[in-house]
Structure formats: C-alpha cells, structure tokens
Coordinates of C-alpha atoms in Angstrom, one line a residue:
M10 CA -43.5 -14.6 -2.9
M11 CA -41.1 -17.8 -2.0
N12 CA -37.5 -17.0 -1.1
Q13 CA -35.0 -19.0 0.8
K14 CA -36.1 -17.9 4.5
K15 CA -39.5 -19.0 3.7
F16 CA -38.2 -22.2 1.9
L17 CA -36.3 -23.4 4.6
E18 CA -38.9 -22.4 7.4
R19 CA -41.5 -24.7 5.1
Y20 CA -39.0 -27.6 3.7
T21 CA -39.6 -31.0 4.6
Y22 CA -38.0 -34.2 3.1
A23 CA -40.5 -36.0 0.7
L24 CA -39.8 -37.7 -2.5
E25 CA -42.1 -37.8 -5.9
H26 CA -39.5 -40.0 -7.5
D27 CA -36.9 -42.1 -5.5
F28 CA -34.1 -44.5 -7.1
T29 CA -35.2 -48.0 -7.8
S30 CA -33.3 -51.5 -8.7
P31 CA -33.3 -52.7 -12.2
A32 CA -36.6 -55.1 -10.6
G33 CA -38.2 -51.8 -10.0
V34 CA -37.6 -52.1 -6.1
P35 CA -37.4 -48.7 -4.2
A36 CA -34.0 -48.1 -2.5
S37 CA -33.8 -48.4 1.1
W38 CA -31.7 -46.3 3.5
A39 CA -28.1 -47.8 4.0
P40 CA -27.6 -48.9 7.8
G41 CA -27.6 -45.6 10.1
H42 CA -29.2 -43.4 7.6
P43 CA -30.4 -40.7 7.3
K44 CA -27.6 -38.9 9.4
Q45 CA -28.0 -35.4 10.4
W46 CA -25.9 -32.7 12.0
G47 CA -24.4 -33.6 15.3
Q48 CA -23.5 -37.4 13.9
E49 CA -20.5 -35.9 11.5
K50 CA -17.2 -37.6 12.1
A51 CA -15.6 -34.4 12.5
T52 CA -15.9 -30.6 11.9
I53 CA -13.9 -27.5 11.4
Q54 CA -15.9 -24.1 12.9
L55 CA -15.2 -21.5 11.0
R56 CA -17.9 -19.0 13.0
Q57 CA -18.1 -17.0 9.8
K58 CA -20.2 -17.7 6.5
I59 CA -18.4 -20.1 4.0
E60 CA -18.8 -18.3 0.3
C61 CA -16.3 -20.8 -1.1
T62 CA -16.7 -24.4 -2.1
P63 CA -13.7 -26.6 -0.6
A64 CA -10.8 -28.4 -2.3
L65 CA -9.7 -32.2 -1.6
S66 CA -5.9 -33.2 -2.6
P67 CA -5.8 -36.2 -4.7
D68 CA -4.8 -38.1 -2.0
D69 CA -7.5 -37.0 0.2
L70 CA -5.2 -35.4 2.9
L71 CA -5.3 -31.7 2.4
L72 CA -8.6 -29.8 2.6
A73 CA -8.5 -26.1 0.9
I74 CA -11.0 -23.6 1.7
G75 CA -11.0 -20.0 0.4
V76 CA -12.3 -17.4 3.8
G77 CA -12.6 -14.3 2.7
E78 CA -9.8 -13.1 0.9
D79 CA -7.3 -15.8 2.1
I80 CA -7.1 -19.3 1.8
H81 CA -7.2 -22.0 4.8
V82 CA -5.1 -25.3 4.2
Y83 CA -6.0 -28.1 6.5
Q84 CA -4.9 -31.6 7.3
V85 CA -8.0 -33.9 6.8
A86 CA -7.4 -36.5 9.4
T87 CA -6.7 -33.8 12.5
Q88 CA -8.7 -30.9 11.3
E89 CA -5.5 -29.0 11.7
R90 CA -5.0 -25.7 10.1
L91 CA -1.5 -26.1 8.2
Q92 CA -1.2 -23.2 6.1
V93 CA -3.0 -19.7 5.6
L94 CA -2.4 -18.6 2.1
K95 CA -2.6 -14.7 1.4
G96 CA -2.4 -13.1 -2.2
H97 CA -5.9 -12.2 -3.2
S98 CA -7.2 -8.7 -2.4
E99 CA -10.5 -9.8 -3.0
M100 CA -13.1 -12.8 -1.9
V101 CA -11.8 -16.4 -3.0
K102 CA -14.3 -17.8 -5.1
T103 CA -13.3 -21.1 -6.3
V104 CA -10.5 -23.6 -4.9
Q105 CA -9.1 -26.6 -6.9
F106 CA -6.4 -29.1 -6.4
S107 CA -4.4 -30.7 -9.5
S108 CA -5.6 -34.5 -9.6
V109 CA -2.3 -35.7 -9.5
M110 CA 1.3 -34.7 -8.0
Y111 CA 3.4 -32.3 -9.7
D112 CA 7.1 -32.9 -9.7
S113 CA 8.7 -29.4 -8.7
A114 CA 12.1 -28.7 -8.8
N115 CA 12.0 -27.0 -5.5
Y116 CA 10.9 -30.1 -3.7
V117 CA 11.6 -33.7 -4.5
D118 CA 9.1 -35.3 -3.4
G119 CA 6.7 -33.4 -5.5
C120 CA 4.0 -30.9 -4.5
Y121 CA 0.3 -30.3 -4.9
L122 CA -0.9 -27.7 -7.3
L123 CA -3.6 -25.6 -6.2
V124 CA -5.4 -22.5 -8.0
S125 CA -7.8 -19.9 -6.7
D126 CA -9.7 -17.3 -8.2
S127 CA -11.1 -14.1 -6.4
H128 CA -13.5 -11.9 -7.9
D129 CA -14.3 -8.3 -6.8
L130 CA -18.0 -8.4 -6.1
S131 CA -18.4 -4.5 -6.6
G132 CA -17.2 -5.3 -10.2
E133 CA -14.6 -2.5 -9.9
E134 CA -11.4 -4.8 -10.1
S135 CA -10.6 -7.3 -12.7
P136 CA -10.8 -11.0 -11.4
E137 CA -7.6 -12.8 -10.6
V138 CA -6.5 -16.2 -10.5
I139 CA -3.5 -17.6 -8.3
L140 CA -1.5 -21.0 -9.0
W141 CA 0.1 -22.1 -5.4
E142 CA 2.4 -24.7 -4.9
L143 CA 2.1 -26.8 -1.6
D144 CA 4.4 -29.5 0.2
K145 CA 3.2 -32.8 1.5
H146 CA 2.7 -30.8 4.6
G147 CA 0.1 -28.1 3.2
K148 CA 2.8 -25.5 3.3
L149 CA 3.6 -23.1 0.4
L150 CA 6.8 -24.0 -1.6
S151 CA 6.7 -20.7 -3.9
S152 CA 6.3 -17.1 -3.1
R153 CA 7.0 -16.3 -7.0
M154 CA 3.6 -14.7 -6.8
E155 CA 4.5 -11.0 -7.4
A156 CA 6.3 -11.8 -10.8
S157 CA 5.7 -9.7 -13.8
E158 CA 2.5 -11.1 -15.7
N159 CA 4.7 -11.6 -18.6
T160 CA 7.2 -13.2 -16.8
A161 CA 7.9 -16.9 -17.6
G162 CA 6.9 -18.4 -14.1
N163 CA 4.3 -16.3 -13.2
L164 CA 1.8 -17.6 -10.8
R165 CA -0.8 -14.9 -10.9
F166 CA -3.3 -13.9 -13.8
K167 CA -5.7 -12.2 -14.5
G168 CA -9.0 -14.0 -15.2
E169 CA -11.3 -16.5 -13.4
L170 CA -11.8 -19.9 -13.9
G171 CA -14.5 -21.4 -15.4
D172 CA -17.9 -21.9 -13.4
Y173 CA -20.4 -25.4 -13.2
G174 CA -17.7 -27.4 -12.4
S175 CA -15.5 -26.6 -14.9
P176 CA -11.8 -28.3 -13.9
A177 CA -9.0 -26.1 -14.1
F178 CA -6.1 -28.6 -14.8
S179 CA -5.8 -31.3 -17.6
P180 CA -6.4 -35.1 -16.2
D181 CA -2.3 -35.4 -16.6
G182 CA -1.7 -31.9 -14.5
K183 CA 0.2 -30.4 -16.8
T184 CA -2.0 -27.7 -18.3
M185 CA -4.2 -25.5 -16.6
I186 CA -7.1 -23.5 -18.2
F187 CA -8.8 -20.2 -17.2
L188 CA -10.6 -17.5 -18.7
S189 CA -10.2 -13.9 -19.3
Q190 CA -12.2 -10.7 -20.4
N191 CA -15.4 -13.0 -19.4
Q192 CA -17.8 -10.2 -18.9
T193 CA -21.2 -10.9 -20.8
T194 CA -21.9 -8.6 -24.2
Q195 CA -25.6 -8.9 -23.6
N196 CA -25.5 -5.4 -22.0
D197 CA -23.1 -3.9 -24.7
E198 CA -25.9 -2.4 -27.2
D199 CA -28.4 -2.4 -24.6
E200 CA -26.8 0.6 -23.0
G201 CA -26.6 1.9 -26.0
G202 CA -22.7 0.7 -26.9
E203 CA -21.0 -0.3 -29.9
P204 CA -20.0 -3.9 -30.3
R205 CA -16.9 -5.1 -28.7
E206 CA -13.6 -5.3 -30.5
A207 CA -12.9 -8.9 -31.3
S208 CA -9.7 -8.6 -29.0
L209 CA -11.3 -8.0 -26.2
L210 CA -14.0 -10.5 -26.3
P211 CA -14.1 -13.6 -23.6
C212 CA -11.1 -15.3 -24.0
V213 CA -10.0 -19.2 -23.1
N214 CA -6.3 -19.3 -21.7
I215 CA -4.1 -22.3 -22.0
W216 CA -1.2 -22.4 -19.6
S217 CA 1.6 -25.0 -19.5
I218 CA 2.4 -25.8 -16.0
E219 CA 5.9 -27.7 -16.9
S220 CA 7.3 -24.4 -19.2
R221 CA 5.2 -21.9 -17.3
S222 CA 4.6 -19.9 -19.8
M223 CA 0.9 -19.1 -21.7
Q224 CA 0.3 -21.4 -24.8
H225 CA -2.6 -20.1 -26.3
R226 CA -5.1 -17.5 -25.8
L227 CA -8.3 -18.9 -27.6
L228 CA -10.8 -16.3 -28.9
G229 CA -14.3 -16.8 -31.0
H230 CA -16.8 -17.1 -28.5
T231 CA -18.9 -13.8 -28.8
D232 CA -20.5 -13.9 -25.2
S233 CA -19.8 -15.0 -21.8
I234 CA -18.4 -18.6 -21.5
Q235 CA -19.8 -20.6 -18.5
W236 CA -18.1 -24.2 -18.8
T237 CA -14.5 -25.2 -19.8
G238 CA -12.7 -28.6 -19.7
I239 CA -9.9 -30.6 -21.0
S240 CA -10.1 -34.0 -22.4
P241 CA -8.9 -37.1 -20.6
D242 CA -6.5 -37.3 -23.5
N243 CA -5.4 -34.2 -22.6
L244 CA -5.3 -33.0 -26.2
R245 CA -8.2 -31.1 -26.6
A246 CA -10.0 -27.9 -24.7
A247 CA -13.9 -27.4 -24.6
S248 CA -15.6 -24.0 -24.2
I249 CA -19.2 -23.4 -23.7
A250 CA -21.0 -20.6 -23.7
W251 CA -23.7 -17.9 -23.8
D252 CA -23.2 -17.1 -27.7
G253 CA -25.2 -20.8 -28.1
T254 CA -21.9 -22.5 -29.2
A255 CA -19.3 -25.1 -27.7
R256 CA -15.9 -25.0 -29.4
I257 CA -13.2 -27.7 -29.3
W258 CA -9.8 -26.5 -29.3
D259 CA -6.6 -28.2 -29.9
I260 CA -4.0 -28.0 -26.8
I261 CA -1.1 -28.3 -28.9
S262 CA -1.7 -25.6 -31.8
G263 CA -4.7 -23.7 -30.4
A264 CA -6.7 -24.4 -33.6
C265 CA -10.4 -24.7 -33.4
L266 CA -11.0 -27.8 -34.4
H267 CA -15.2 -28.0 -34.1
M268 CA -17.9 -25.4 -33.3
L269 CA -20.9 -26.9 -32.0
G270 CA -24.1 -24.9 -32.6
P271 CA -25.5 -22.6 -32.7
F272 CA -28.2 -24.0 -30.5
G273 CA -30.3 -20.9 -30.6
G274 CA -30.0 -19.5 -26.8
Q275 CA -27.4 -19.9 -23.9
L276 CA -25.5 -22.9 -23.3
W277 CA -24.7 -23.3 -19.4
C278 CA -22.4 -26.4 -18.5
G279 CA -20.7 -29.4 -20.6
A280 CA -18.6 -32.5 -19.6
F281 CA -16.4 -34.9 -21.6
S282 CA -17.1 -38.8 -21.8
P283 CA -14.7 -40.8 -19.9
D284 CA -13.1 -41.8 -23.5
G285 CA -12.9 -38.4 -24.5
E286 CA -14.9 -39.2 -27.5
Y287 CA -18.4 -37.4 -27.0
L288 CA -19.6 -34.0 -25.4
A289 CA -22.6 -33.2 -23.3
I290 CA -23.8 -29.9 -23.7
S291 CA -26.4 -28.2 -21.5
Q292 CA -28.9 -25.9 -23.3
G293 CA -30.8 -23.2 -21.1
N294 CA -33.3 -21.8 -23.5
P295 CA -35.6 -22.0 -25.4
K296 CA -35.5 -25.3 -24.3
C297 CA -33.8 -27.1 -21.5
Q298 CA -31.7 -29.8 -23.2
V299 CA -28.7 -31.7 -23.0
H300 CA -27.1 -32.8 -26.2
I301 CA -24.4 -35.4 -26.7
Y302 CA -22.1 -34.8 -29.8
E303 CA -19.7 -36.9 -31.1
I304 CA -16.8 -34.8 -31.4
S305 CA -14.7 -35.9 -34.3
T306 CA -17.6 -36.1 -36.8
E307 CA -19.5 -33.1 -34.9
R308 CA -22.4 -35.4 -35.2
A309 CA -25.6 -35.1 -32.6
V310 CA -25.8 -38.3 -31.1
S311 CA -28.9 -37.7 -28.8
S312 CA -30.6 -35.2 -27.2
F313 CA -32.2 -35.3 -23.7
D314 CA -35.5 -33.1 -23.2
F315 CA -34.7 -32.4 -19.5
H316 CA -37.7 -29.6 -19.2
R317 CA -35.3 -28.0 -16.3
M318 CA -32.2 -25.9 -17.0
A319 CA -29.2 -28.5 -16.0
R320 CA -25.8 -27.0 -14.4
S321 CA -24.7 -29.8 -13.2
I322 CA -23.7 -33.0 -15.4
A323 CA -21.5 -36.3 -15.1
W324 CA -21.0 -39.2 -17.3
S325 CA -20.7 -42.5 -15.1
I326 CA -16.8 -44.2 -15.0
D327 CA -18.1 -46.3 -17.9
G328 CA -19.2 -43.7 -20.0
A329 CA -22.9 -45.4 -20.1
A330 CA -24.6 -42.9 -18.5
I331 CA -25.4 -39.6 -17.5
A332 CA -26.6 -37.8 -14.5
C333 CA -27.8 -34.5 -14.6
G334 CA -29.0 -32.0 -11.7
A335 CA -31.3 -29.5 -12.4
D336 CA -34.3 -27.4 -10.4
K337 CA -37.3 -28.7 -8.9
G338 CA -35.3 -30.8 -6.6
T339 CA -34.7 -33.0 -9.9
L340 CA -31.9 -35.6 -10.7
A341 CA -32.5 -37.7 -14.2
I342 CA -29.9 -40.7 -15.4
W343 CA -30.3 -41.6 -19.0
D344 CA -28.6 -43.4 -21.8
P345 CA -26.1 -40.8 -23.8
Y346 CA -26.6 -42.7 -27.0
T347 CA -29.9 -43.3 -27.6
G348 CA -31.5 -40.0 -24.9
Q349 CA -33.8 -42.7 -23.3
E350 CA -34.6 -42.0 -19.1
Q351 CA -32.7 -44.9 -17.0
M352 CA -34.1 -43.3 -13.7
R353 CA -35.6 -40.1 -12.2
W354 CA -35.0 -38.6 -8.4
S355 CA -37.0 -36.0 -7.3
L356 CA -38.7 -33.8 -4.3
A357 CA -42.2 -33.4 -3.8
F358 CA -43.3 -29.8 -2.8
E359 CA -47.0 -28.9 -1.8
D360 CA -46.3 -25.5 -3.1
P361 CA -44.6 -25.7 -6.8
M362 CA -42.9 -22.6 -6.1
M363 CA -40.5 -24.2 -3.7
G364 CA -39.0 -26.3 -6.4
F365 CA -37.6 -23.4 -8.6
L366 CA -35.4 -23.1 -5.2
A367 CA -34.4 -26.8 -4.9
V368 CA -32.0 -26.9 -7.5
V369 CA -29.8 -30.4 -7.7
R370 CA -25.9 -29.3 -8.2
G371 CA -22.7 -31.1 -7.2
V372 CA -23.6 -34.5 -9.2
R373 CA -20.5 -36.9 -9.6
F374 CA -19.6 -40.6 -9.6
L375 CA -17.5 -41.7 -7.0
N376 CA -16.9 -44.7 -8.6
R377 CA -18.4 -47.5 -10.7
R378 CA -21.2 -48.1 -7.9
K379 CA -22.0 -44.4 -6.2
L380 CA -23.4 -41.2 -7.0
I381 CA -23.7 -38.4 -4.9
F382 CA -25.4 -35.3 -5.3
Q383 CA -26.7 -32.4 -3.4
I384 CA -29.6 -30.2 -2.8
S385 CA -29.2 -26.3 -2.9
E386 CA -30.7 -26.2 0.8
G387 CA -27.7 -28.0 1.7
T388 CA -28.8 -31.9 2.2
V389 CA -26.1 -34.6 0.4
N390 CA -27.6 -37.4 -1.3
V391 CA -25.3 -40.7 -2.2
Y392 CA -26.8 -43.8 -4.1
D393 CA -25.5 -46.9 -4.7
F394 CA -26.3 -48.9 -7.7
E395 CA -25.1 -52.0 -7.1
T396 CA -27.0 -52.7 -3.2
N397 CA -29.9 -50.1 -4.1
L398 CA -29.1 -48.2 -0.7
K399 CA -28.8 -44.6 0.0
Q400 CA -27.3 -42.5 2.3
Q401 CA -28.1 -38.6 3.2
F402 CA -26.6 -36.4 5.3
T403 CA -28.9 -33.4 6.9
R404 CA -29.6 -30.9 9.2
R405 CA -31.9 -31.8 11.7
A406 CA -35.7 -29.9 12.0
Q407 CA -34.0 -27.8 15.2
D408 CA -31.1 -26.5 13.1
K409 CA -32.6 -23.9 11.2
I410 CA -31.3 -21.7 8.8
E411 CA -32.1 -18.2 6.7
K412 CA -30.0 -18.7 3.5
F413 CA -28.9 -21.5 1.3
P414 CA -25.2 -22.5 1.7
R415 CA -23.4 -20.5 -0.8
A416 CA -20.5 -23.7 -1.0
E417 CA -21.1 -26.6 -2.2
M418 CA -19.8 -30.5 -0.7
V419 CA -16.9 -31.9 -1.9
A420 CA -16.3 -35.9 -2.0
S421 CA -14.2 -38.8 -3.0
E422 CA -15.0 -42.5 -2.6
R423 CA -14.3 -42.4 1.4
L424 CA -15.3 -39.3 2.2
A425 CA -17.8 -36.1 2.1
I426 CA -17.1 -32.6 3.3
V427 CA -19.9 -30.4 3.6
P428 CA -19.8 -26.4 4.0
D429 CA -23.2 -24.9 5.9
S430 CA -24.4 -21.7 6.4
D431 CA -23.7 -21.9 10.0
G432 CA -20.2 -21.1 9.5
T433 CA -19.0 -25.2 10.1
I434 CA -17.5 -27.7 7.8
R435 CA -18.6 -31.1 8.4
F436 CA -16.8 -34.2 7.6
W437 CA -18.9 -37.7 6.8
D438 CA -17.5 -41.1 6.3
L439 CA -19.1 -42.6 3.0

C-alpha cells in the first residue's frame, strides 16, 4: 500500500506535461535553477515539526508562524525573532495578516492585524480565534484578549478560520470573517441522533474591525463550511460547504443574496474574480468539476471537468484565466468564461498510486506574469508566462524525510518562504 514514507523513498521529479509558450515551446529553467536545500537565501531553524503555514505581513517585513500553542513573529530581513504571542491553549492551526495596515488609536503609525486559530485535536475543546495588533517592530500592542466574548473590543472568539486558502480579512481590512459551530452534520443521523437544531448549524460570522463588534451571524448551511471569502469591493461574502451549496451574503444587511446549487455533492473551495462579478466553485463529487457563476444573475458561465478534486483555485490578476491545483500532481489553467483548457502541468509516475499523494496546493498568481504552487511533498514551482522560464525550490536526493510537510509555503512577488518537515523555514528570492 502506498503511503507518504514509500512515496518519498521512490519519488523522482519527472513531468508528463510541462508549461509551454503560446507557440508550443516547452518552458526552460531560469538561470541557476532548479535550486536545492543549501542554496537558500536564509533559514530559521525551529528544530521541531512545523504544523502551521506561515504568514507574511503586507510589506514583507514580518513573518508569523504557529509553533505549538504559540505564535512566533520574525523580522524577514534578519530572521530575528521579535515576539512570541501567547494566548492559545491548543495547537495553532492558521495565522494570517491583513493585507492592509490598520489605523489604530493605540499607535499613530498604524499597526499590523494578525489573526490566528487553534484546534483541540482531541475534539474536547471548541476551536478558538484570536485577533492580534502588532506595531511596526512586530511587538504586541493590545492585551485585551481576556475580555468577555460579548464585550465590544474583544479579541478572542469561539470559532475557526476557513480552510483551503480562505482569506480571513476583507481586501480593505475593515471586516473579518470566521466560522463557528462548523462540525459536519453527516454523522448525526449515522449515529442515531436527531437532526441538529437550525440555530446550532454551521455559522458564518462577520465581525467589524472598525467598531470591534459582531455584525452578523449568518445561518443557512446544513453541513460543514469549507471556504469563505469577501469580495474585492468589500460588500459581499461567500461561503462554500459540504451541503452542496455556495451562498452569497450582503456584508451590510446580512441578507443571503444568492444560493448557488445544490450541486449534488460536496463543495470544497472557491475564489472571487478580481472584479468581484464571478465566483469559482470547486465540486468534489459525484463529479470533480470547477464551476464559474456570474453572481448577480446566478448564471452558470462555464464548468471545467477536471476529473480530480481541486482544493486550490486562483484567478489571474486580469481575470482572464484560472489556475487550479489537484491530486495526481496536476495543475490546469483554463479560460473561466468558456471552460476551455489553456495549459496543463503534471508530474509523471511509474506507479499510478503515487499520484494520489502528490497534491498541487498553494496555487497563486504573484503578479501578471508569475504563477507559484507547491507539491504536497514540499517542492515549490514558479512559472513566468512572459519569459517561458520556470523556477524550482526542492530538496536534494540525500535530504530524506519520512512525512510530507503539513505547512504550506507563503510567497510575495519577491520572496518565497517554505517550511519543511525537518523543522527548517527556508527563504528563497524569486
């Protein structure tokens, strides 16, 4: 039976499909690539397993990462640890910076907003979200985390952040979105229980950063919510769930504006188009498809039959293409308005069973030229559409590990930061 250890013992990099230019010329390696361990710009040695994907501040100056129950904040330029944030009682699962600086009354120069969540792996404790304010030196500004949950200005919440690349903050940094009561309902009747009361079903929470108050608790989904996000115009939220529906919510009123579906199977992740007019939705069964909907009309624009479960979706900056990562080491790029495939990148395996462990994740367009993504075994790939050059950051053959990294890479236009199973965070210039 194939498992991660066997995969890593047998895996060698080989391609079935590579990126190509519009004229069909296969991509070439950028100068100095592929790069391997030992060639990185810098490292941070944590000397313990890394379970949490790191987060970069919007100006690329700070790095935050969950280490056990704490959050370590580093200066990117020097890799100096600036602060250890303590507050979670369980392992930190997710950390995210807001993409904009926040004008805080406590700090005239503005501050960074960082959100984190933690999960009790035993399932005995409720998940928890904490919102942190950091000054430009990465130091904690506020210690109001012990406030009552019902108190305005509270920074601690019962709940969790969305998965599969869900952004926790609105693009303008004024709103935060998180989930509560998000346990699946699929086991209720299987275990002989009664259907869950409507008030106890999975809930989308909209919280105002400016007023420090809960704006809406949005109910309607009947099974676990997987992905959430806020539109580029900051006016609408979307939620995608295992109940087979995607819902569009009005941020101001809390009304459900649209319900897309049901699709007849679980939905996994999504993404707003750059203009906010369209929503991409990934369906996992009975067919593995990605659907594009025009939000205002609820019109199905196209469907892409991927034949693989997609858990990472990204629109290009100009909205003309979508990239999607899935299992079998496959990434596809297609026209969202016609459903026509434009390009495919995929790994080749002698043993087909290896492909089910090689998942493409962390798909993201860095700018109008470059696309970055990661394979579940840790390798990071970058492709430049303009130059038809590719970059790769990977381990050497002698650098053996037994398990895939749980944490994914984080990247900006200039930098990729890659946590690995050996407890090392590696910094690479792009």
